[in-house]
mmCIF file of C-alpha atoms in Angstrom:
data_model
loop_
_atom_site.group_PDB
_atom_site.id
_atom_site.type_symbol
_atom_site.label_atom_id
_atom_site.label_comp_id
_atom_site.label_asym_id
_atom_site.label_seq_id
_atom_site.Cartn_x
_atom_site.Cartn_y
_atom_site.Cartn_z
ATOM 1 C CA MET A 29 12.357 -43.237 86.434
ATOM 2 C CA SER A 30 9.623 -44.147 88.884
ATOM 3 C CA HIS A 31 9.969 -47.330 90.962
ATOM 4 C CA LYS A 32 6.604 -48.567 89.623
ATOM 5 C CA LYS A 33 7.909 -48.061 85.918
ATOM 6 C CA GLU A 34 11.214 -49.538 86.773
ATOM 7 C CA ARG A 35 9.509 -52.694 88.395
ATOM 8 C CA THR A 36 7.036 -53.063 85.360
ATOM 9 C CA GLU A 37 10.022 -52.972 82.982
ATOM 10 C CA ARG A 38 11.928 -55.491 84.902
ATOM 11 C CA LEU A 39 8.861 -57.850 85.047
ATOM 12 C CA ASN A 40 8.265 -57.533 81.254
ATOM 13 C CA MET A 41 11.867 -58.438 80.505
ATOM 14 C CA ASP A 42 11.299 -61.856 81.998
ATOM 15 C CA ASN A 43 9.057 -62.405 78.985
ATOM 16 C CA TYR A 44 11.665 -61.758 76.387
ATOM 17 C CA PRO A 45 12.567 -65.047 74.453
ATOM 18 C CA TYR A 46 15.466 -67.383 74.480
ATOM 19 C CA ILE A 47 17.225 -67.670 71.179
ATOM 20 C CA LEU A 48 19.741 -70.170 69.889
ATOM 21 C CA ILE A 49 21.655 -69.383 66.665
ATOM 22 C CA SER A 50 23.721 -72.206 65.225
ATOM 23 C CA PHE A 51 26.046 -72.015 62.222
ATOM 24 C CA LEU A 52 26.458 -75.553 61.064
ATOM 25 C CA ILE A 53 28.569 -77.272 58.497
ATOM 26 C CA GLU A 54 27.583 -80.859 57.914
ATOM 27 C CA GLY A 55 27.957 -83.807 55.623
ATOM 28 C CA ARG A 56 28.783 -87.431 55.324
ATOM 29 C CA ASN A 57 32.462 -87.034 54.398
ATOM 30 C CA MET A 58 34.020 -84.512 56.594
ATOM 31 C CA ASP A 59 37.151 -84.346 58.731
ATOM 32 C CA LEU A 60 35.949 -82.491 61.878
ATOM 33 C CA GLU A 61 39.513 -81.980 63.183
ATOM 34 C CA LYS A 62 40.768 -80.609 59.882
ATOM 35 C CA LEU A 63 37.809 -78.126 59.610
ATOM 36 C CA THR A 64 38.457 -77.096 63.262
ATOM 37 C CA GLU A 65 42.207 -76.486 62.422
ATOM 38 C CA GLU A 66 41.519 -74.619 59.130
ATOM 39 C CA MET A 67 38.876 -72.470 60.638
ATOM 40 C CA GLY A 68 40.947 -71.639 63.733
ATOM 41 C CA ILE A 69 37.727 -71.765 65.679
ATOM 42 C CA MET A 70 36.906 -74.209 68.471
ATOM 43 C CA PRO A 71 33.363 -75.477 67.713
ATOM 44 C CA THR A 72 30.562 -75.406 70.314
ATOM 45 C CA LYS A 73 29.382 -78.758 69.344
ATOM 46 C CA THR A 74 30.431 -81.562 66.936
ATOM 47 C CA ARG A 75 28.784 -84.771 66.067
ATOM 48 C CA GLU A 76 30.370 -87.801 64.261
ATOM 49 C CA ILE A 77 28.586 -90.622 62.362
ATOM 50 C CA THR A 78 29.371 -92.918 65.352
ATOM 51 C CA ASP A 79 27.384 -90.475 67.544
ATOM 52 C CA TRP A 80 23.973 -91.330 66.014
ATOM 53 C CA PRO A 81 21.654 -93.805 67.506
ATOM 54 C CA GLU A 82 21.846 -97.330 66.086
ATOM 55 C CA SER A 83 18.260 -97.074 64.980
ATOM 56 C CA VAL A 84 19.235 -94.244 62.665
ATOM 57 C CA LYS A 85 22.461 -95.705 61.537
ATOM 58 C CA LYS A 86 20.788 -98.929 60.553
ATOM 59 C CA ASN A 87 17.636 -97.475 58.886
ATOM 60 C CA PRO A 88 18.073 -97.843 55.106
ATOM 61 C CA ASN A 89 14.692 -96.136 54.493
ATOM 62 C CA LEU A 90 15.805 -92.682 55.836
ATOM 63 C CA PRO A 91 15.849 -89.796 53.430
ATOM 64 C CA GLU A 92 19.309 -88.485 52.651
ATOM 65 C CA GLU A 93 19.007 -85.409 54.971
ATOM 66 C CA LEU A 94 18.134 -87.615 57.919
ATOM 67 C CA LYS A 95 21.028 -90.107 57.582
ATOM 68 C CA PRO A 96 23.965 -89.878 59.964
ATOM 69 C CA ARG A 97 26.420 -87.245 59.197
ATOM 70 C CA TYR A 98 29.186 -85.208 60.600
ATOM 71 C CA ILE A 99 28.248 -81.883 62.134
ATOM 72 C CA TRP A 100 30.578 -78.956 63.044
ATOM 73 C CA CYS A 101 28.754 -76.177 64.752
ATOM 74 C CA ILE A 102 29.193 -72.867 66.549
ATOM 75 C CA CYS A 103 26.391 -71.607 68.559
ATOM 76 C CA GLN A 104 25.244 -68.280 70.139
ATOM 77 C CA GLU A 105 22.736 -68.395 72.844
ATOM 78 C CA GLU A 106 20.705 -65.269 74.201
ATOM 79 C CA GLU A 107 18.199 -65.022 76.824
ATOM 80 C CA LEU A 108 16.037 -61.985 77.146
ATOM 81 C CA CYS A 109 16.774 -61.061 73.675
ATOM 82 C CA LYS A 110 14.638 -58.611 71.771
ATOM 83 C CA LYS A 111 16.195 -58.939 68.268
ATOM 84 C CA ILE A 112 17.488 -62.128 66.504
ATOM 85 C CA GLU A 113 19.940 -59.805 64.712
ATOM 86 C CA GLU A 114 22.179 -59.345 67.777
ATOM 87 C CA PRO A 115 23.215 -63.121 68.182
ATOM 88 C CA ILE A 116 23.578 -63.635 64.491
ATOM 89 C CA ARG A 117 26.054 -60.740 64.218
ATOM 90 C CA LYS A 118 28.047 -62.520 67.025
ATOM 91 C CA ILE A 119 28.232 -65.568 64.787
ATOM 92 C CA MET A 120 29.318 -63.313 61.922
ATOM 93 C CA VAL A 121 32.204 -61.959 64.061
ATOM 94 C CA GLN A 122 33.461 -65.428 64.763
ATOM 95 C CA ILE A 123 33.669 -66.498 61.052
ATOM 96 C CA LYS A 124 34.699 -63.167 59.653
ATOM 97 C CA GLY A 125 37.821 -63.353 57.444
ATOM 98 C CA ARG A 126 37.362 -67.201 57.084
ATOM 99 C CA GLU A 127 34.712 -66.921 54.383
ATOM 100 C CA GLU A 128 36.923 -68.262 51.560
ATOM 101 C CA LYS A 129 38.133 -71.209 53.698
ATOM 102 C CA ILE A 130 34.390 -72.127 54.487
ATOM 103 C CA ILE A 131 33.467 -71.997 50.797
ATOM 104 C CA GLU A 132 36.478 -74.033 49.598
ATOM 105 C CA PHE A 133 36.256 -76.644 52.361
ATOM 106 C CA CYS A 134 32.550 -77.173 51.752
ATOM 107 C CA LYS A 135 32.778 -77.330 48.078
ATOM 108 C CA LYS A 136 35.530 -79.849 48.216
ATOM 109 C CA ASP A 137 33.467 -82.348 50.206
ATOM 110 C CA SER A 138 29.944 -81.300 49.268
ATOM 111 C CA LEU A 139 29.073 -80.072 52.634
ATOM 112 C CA LYS A 140 25.973 -78.241 53.653
ATOM 113 C CA LYS A 141 26.068 -74.943 55.491
ATOM 114 C CA SER A 142 23.130 -73.709 57.377
ATOM 115 C CA LEU A 143 22.169 -70.972 60.001
ATOM 116 C CA CYS A 144 19.491 -72.308 62.349
ATOM 117 C CA ILE A 145 17.546 -69.759 64.327
ATOM 118 C CA VAL A 146 15.578 -71.359 67.264
ATOM 119 C CA ILE A 147 13.179 -69.104 69.236
ATOM 120 C CA HIS A 148 11.403 -70.072 72.325
ATOM 121 C CA ALA A 149 8.939 -67.346 73.587
ATOM 122 C CA GLU A 150 5.567 -66.587 74.994
ATOM 123 C CA THR A 151 3.228 -65.726 72.132
ATOM 124 C CA MET A 152 3.022 -62.002 72.964
ATOM 125 C CA TYR A 153 6.813 -61.647 73.470
ATOM 126 C CA LEU A 154 8.333 -62.759 70.365
ATOM 127 C CA PRO A 155 11.500 -60.871 69.407
ATOM 128 C CA GLU A 156 11.918 -58.789 66.176
ATOM 129 C CA ILE A 157 12.425 -61.324 63.588
ATOM 130 C CA LEU A 158 14.239 -59.185 60.839
ATOM 131 C CA LEU A 159 17.230 -60.166 58.864
ATOM 132 C CA PRO A 160 18.783 -56.901 57.547
ATOM 133 C CA SER A 161 20.036 -56.860 54.017
ATOM 134 C CA ASP A 162 23.700 -57.079 55.020
ATOM 135 C CA ILE A 163 23.023 -60.274 57.116
ATOM 136 C CA VAL A 164 21.235 -61.733 54.134
ATOM 137 C CA ALA A 165 23.973 -60.740 51.726
ATOM 138 C CA TYR A 166 26.640 -62.093 53.948
ATOM 139 C CA PHE A 167 25.162 -65.572 54.362
ATOM 140 C CA GLY A 168 23.962 -65.543 50.760
ATOM 141 C CA LYS A 169 27.619 -65.160 49.578
ATOM 142 C CA LEU A 170 28.484 -68.197 51.699
ATOM 143 C CA GLU A 171 25.522 -70.044 50.166
ATOM 144 C CA VAL A 172 24.109 -70.653 53.684
ATOM 145 C CA GLU A 173 20.551 -71.926 54.048
ATOM 146 C CA ILE A 174 18.658 -69.949 56.756
ATOM 147 C CA CYS A 175 16.017 -72.007 58.863
ATOM 148 C CA PHE A 176 13.699 -70.955 61.671
ATOM 149 C CA ASP A 177 12.237 -73.043 64.379
ATOM 150 C CA ILE A 178 9.792 -70.960 66.455
ATOM 151 C CA TYR A 179 8.283 -72.386 69.624
ATOM 152 C CA THR A 180 5.527 -70.269 71.337
ATOM 153 C CA TYR A 181 3.834 -71.038 74.533
#
């Protein structure tokens, strides 16, 4: 490979996006410690109802989805990532074998499950945004909502 081509490829890599994939379980009635124990996974982040700002906790006019709730989350961050599939598969590896526990735990306490995909990128350097059928089927069986937040500059 020529030095000029190698340098050009290295410069172009700087334009690849930052991606954050978060698998969340959330709800108003949840025992974060019990979920962590049952899953056997240390969450990347958690949030308790007491962690929310007072202005949110005391606002009776908020829609249900914005009210304070417990959140249990595992995240996968990737910089210089060409495909969103790669960090999603890393999340799948972490929860593999725990699917029934997730379903049972969430059903018992009416908890919401979601996979949030956040992409920050330059307009011309967005990653491949493709969810192969096996990923869709996997999260579909878990009844997980998949959401995207895409920020371009």
